[in-house]
CSV table of C-alpha atoms in Angstrom, one decimal:
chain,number,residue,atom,x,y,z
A,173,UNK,CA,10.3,-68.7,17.7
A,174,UNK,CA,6.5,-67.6,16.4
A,175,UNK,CA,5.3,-64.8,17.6
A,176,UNK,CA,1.6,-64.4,17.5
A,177,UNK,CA,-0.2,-61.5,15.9
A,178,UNK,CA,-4.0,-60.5,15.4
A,179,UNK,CA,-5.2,-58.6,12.7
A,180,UNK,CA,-8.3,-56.5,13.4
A,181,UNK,CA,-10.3,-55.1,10.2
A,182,UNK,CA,-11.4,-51.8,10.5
A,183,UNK,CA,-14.1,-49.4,8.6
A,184,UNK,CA,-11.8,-46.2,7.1
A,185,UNK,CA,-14.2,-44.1,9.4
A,186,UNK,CA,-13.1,-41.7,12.4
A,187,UNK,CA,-13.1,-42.9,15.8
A,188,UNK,CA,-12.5,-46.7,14.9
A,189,UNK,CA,-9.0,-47.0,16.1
A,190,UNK,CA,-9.9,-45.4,19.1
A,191,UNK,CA,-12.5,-47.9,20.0
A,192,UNK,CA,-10.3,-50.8,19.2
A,193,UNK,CA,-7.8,-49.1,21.8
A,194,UNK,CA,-10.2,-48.6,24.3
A,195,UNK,CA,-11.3,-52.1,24.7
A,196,UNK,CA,-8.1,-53.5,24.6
A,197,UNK,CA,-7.1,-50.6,27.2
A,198,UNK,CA,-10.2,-51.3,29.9
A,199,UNK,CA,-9.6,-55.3,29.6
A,200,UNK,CA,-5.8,-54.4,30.5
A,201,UNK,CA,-4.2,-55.9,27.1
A,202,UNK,CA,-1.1,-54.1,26.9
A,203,UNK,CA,-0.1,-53.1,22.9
A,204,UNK,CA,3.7,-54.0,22.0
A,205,UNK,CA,3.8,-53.1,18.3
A,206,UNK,CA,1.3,-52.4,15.9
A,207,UNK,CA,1.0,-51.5,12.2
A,208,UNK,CA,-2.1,-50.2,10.1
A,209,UNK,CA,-2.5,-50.6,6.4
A,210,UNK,CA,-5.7,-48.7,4.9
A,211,UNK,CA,-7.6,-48.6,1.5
A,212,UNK,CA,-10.2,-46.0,1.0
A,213,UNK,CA,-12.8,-48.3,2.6
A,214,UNK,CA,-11.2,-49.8,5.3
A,215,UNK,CA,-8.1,-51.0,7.6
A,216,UNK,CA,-6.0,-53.8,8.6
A,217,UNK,CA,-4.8,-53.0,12.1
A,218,UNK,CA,-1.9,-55.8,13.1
A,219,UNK,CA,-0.9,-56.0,16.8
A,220,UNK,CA,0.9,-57.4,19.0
A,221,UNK,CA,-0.4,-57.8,22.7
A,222,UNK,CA,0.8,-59.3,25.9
A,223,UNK,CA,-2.3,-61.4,25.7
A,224,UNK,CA,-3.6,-62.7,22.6
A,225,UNK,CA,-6.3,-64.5,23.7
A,226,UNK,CA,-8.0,-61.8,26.0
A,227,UNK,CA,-7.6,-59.0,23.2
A,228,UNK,CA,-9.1,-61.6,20.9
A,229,UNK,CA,-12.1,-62.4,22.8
A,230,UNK,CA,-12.7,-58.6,23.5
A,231,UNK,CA,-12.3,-57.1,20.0
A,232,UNK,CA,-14.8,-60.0,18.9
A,233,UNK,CA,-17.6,-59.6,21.4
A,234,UNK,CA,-17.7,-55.7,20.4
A,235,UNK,CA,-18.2,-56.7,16.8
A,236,UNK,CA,-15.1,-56.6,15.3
A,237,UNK,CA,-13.8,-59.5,12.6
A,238,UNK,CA,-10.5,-60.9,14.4
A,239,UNK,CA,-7.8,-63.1,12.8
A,240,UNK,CA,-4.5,-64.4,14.2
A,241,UNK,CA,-1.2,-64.5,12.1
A,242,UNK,CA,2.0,-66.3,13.0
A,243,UNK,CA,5.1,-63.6,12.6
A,244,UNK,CA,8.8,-63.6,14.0
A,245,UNK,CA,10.3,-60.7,15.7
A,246,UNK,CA,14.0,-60.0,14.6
A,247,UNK,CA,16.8,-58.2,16.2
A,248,UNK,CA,18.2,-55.9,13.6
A,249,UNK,CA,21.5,-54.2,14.2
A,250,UNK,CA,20.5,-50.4,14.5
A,251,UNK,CA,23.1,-49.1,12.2
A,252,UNK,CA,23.1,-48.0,8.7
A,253,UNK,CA,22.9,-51.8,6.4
A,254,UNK,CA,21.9,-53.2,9.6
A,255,UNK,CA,18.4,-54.4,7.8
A,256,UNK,CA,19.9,-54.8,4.3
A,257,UNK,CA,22.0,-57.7,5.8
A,258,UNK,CA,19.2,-59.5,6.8
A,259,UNK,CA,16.8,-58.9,3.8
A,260,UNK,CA,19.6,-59.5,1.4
A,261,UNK,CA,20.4,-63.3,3.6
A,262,UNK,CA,16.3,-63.4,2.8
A,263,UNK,CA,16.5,-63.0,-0.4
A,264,UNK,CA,19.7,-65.4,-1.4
A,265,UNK,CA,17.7,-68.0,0.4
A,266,UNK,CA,14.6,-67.5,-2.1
A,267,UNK,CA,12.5,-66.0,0.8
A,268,UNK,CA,9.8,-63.2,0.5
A,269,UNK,CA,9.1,-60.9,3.3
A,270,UNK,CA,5.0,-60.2,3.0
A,271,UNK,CA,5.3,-57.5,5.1
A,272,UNK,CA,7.6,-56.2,8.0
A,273,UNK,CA,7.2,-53.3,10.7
A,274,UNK,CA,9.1,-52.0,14.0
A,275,UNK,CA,8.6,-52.8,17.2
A,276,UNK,CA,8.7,-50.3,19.8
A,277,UNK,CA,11.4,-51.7,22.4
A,278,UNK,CA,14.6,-51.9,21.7
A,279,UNK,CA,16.8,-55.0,21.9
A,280,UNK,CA,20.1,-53.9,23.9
A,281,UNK,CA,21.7,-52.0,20.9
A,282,UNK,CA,19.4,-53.6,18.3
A,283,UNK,CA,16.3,-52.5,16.7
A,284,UNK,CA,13.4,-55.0,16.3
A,285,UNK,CA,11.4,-56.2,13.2
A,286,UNK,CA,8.5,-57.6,12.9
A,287,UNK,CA,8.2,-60.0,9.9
A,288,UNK,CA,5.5,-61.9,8.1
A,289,UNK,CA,7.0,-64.5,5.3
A,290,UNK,CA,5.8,-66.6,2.6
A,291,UNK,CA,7.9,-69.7,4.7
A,292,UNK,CA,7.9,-69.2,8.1
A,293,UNK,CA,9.8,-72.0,9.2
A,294,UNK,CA,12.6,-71.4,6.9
A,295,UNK,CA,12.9,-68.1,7.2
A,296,UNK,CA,13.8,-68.9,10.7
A,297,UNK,CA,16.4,-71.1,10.0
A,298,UNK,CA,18.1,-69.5,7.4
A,299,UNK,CA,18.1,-66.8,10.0
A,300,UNK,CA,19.3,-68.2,12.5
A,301,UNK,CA,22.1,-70.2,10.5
A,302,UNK,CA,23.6,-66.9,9.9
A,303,UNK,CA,24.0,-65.7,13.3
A,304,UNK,CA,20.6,-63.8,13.4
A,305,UNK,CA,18.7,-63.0,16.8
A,306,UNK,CA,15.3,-65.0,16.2
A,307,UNK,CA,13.6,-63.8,19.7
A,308,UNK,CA,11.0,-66.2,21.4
A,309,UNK,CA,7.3,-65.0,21.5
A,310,UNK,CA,7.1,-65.2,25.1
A,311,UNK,CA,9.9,-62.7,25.3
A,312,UNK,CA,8.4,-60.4,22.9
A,313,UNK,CA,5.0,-59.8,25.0
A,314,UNK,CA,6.9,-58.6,28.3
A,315,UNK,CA,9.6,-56.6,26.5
């Protein structure tokens, strides 16, 4: 149920992001969600790809510091409360969300979010134990 994410560090300087999609884009790694956090001096762009490896092995030969982060993709009803639900079975369960973002495809009628937690594993079984869509990685890099 782990989806796998890489986390590129970027200088807060123009034309950085661009690069980063540029290589990704001319070694055909397709971008399925992303997020970017930034301080003054520089960024933490998370993605994920339909290949994990490939976009590693690019972004590192050009230079840029690479990690890889186990997340879970979550199908959120797309209605108002739709993600309280789920944050509030989180947080009866003791269970803190690190950071969270959307995915761009849609999941029949549900929205999807991307989640990093402090406990992985059981995040995904307190989840799941109350009737929450946990989607597969593999199914995450086609949709």
């Amino acid at each position: 149920m782990r989806v796998e994410q890489i986390s590129v560090f970027l200088e807060n300087k123009a034309g950085r992001l661009a690069e980063v999609t540029r290589i990704l884009s001319e070694a055909g790694v397709n971008i399925r969600a992303l997020s970017l956090a930034d301080t003054s001096d520089f960024g933490i762009l998370r993605l994920i790809v339909n290949d994990t490896q490939k976009a590693k092995e690019v972004l590192r030969s050009n230079g840029f510091t690479v990690g890889k982060t186990d997340v879970v993709a979550v199908e959120v009803e797309d209605r108002p409360g739709g993600l309280h639900k789920i944050l509030e079975t989180l947080r009866k369960a003791g269970i803190n969300v690190e950071y969270m973002y959307a995915f761009v495809q849609q999941s029949g009628n549900n929205a999807v979010i991307i989640f990093r937690f402090d406990n992985l594993d059981e995040a995904v079984k307190v989840l799941m134990a109350n009737g929450v869509t946990v989607i597969n990685g593999s199914k995450v890099y086609t949709m």
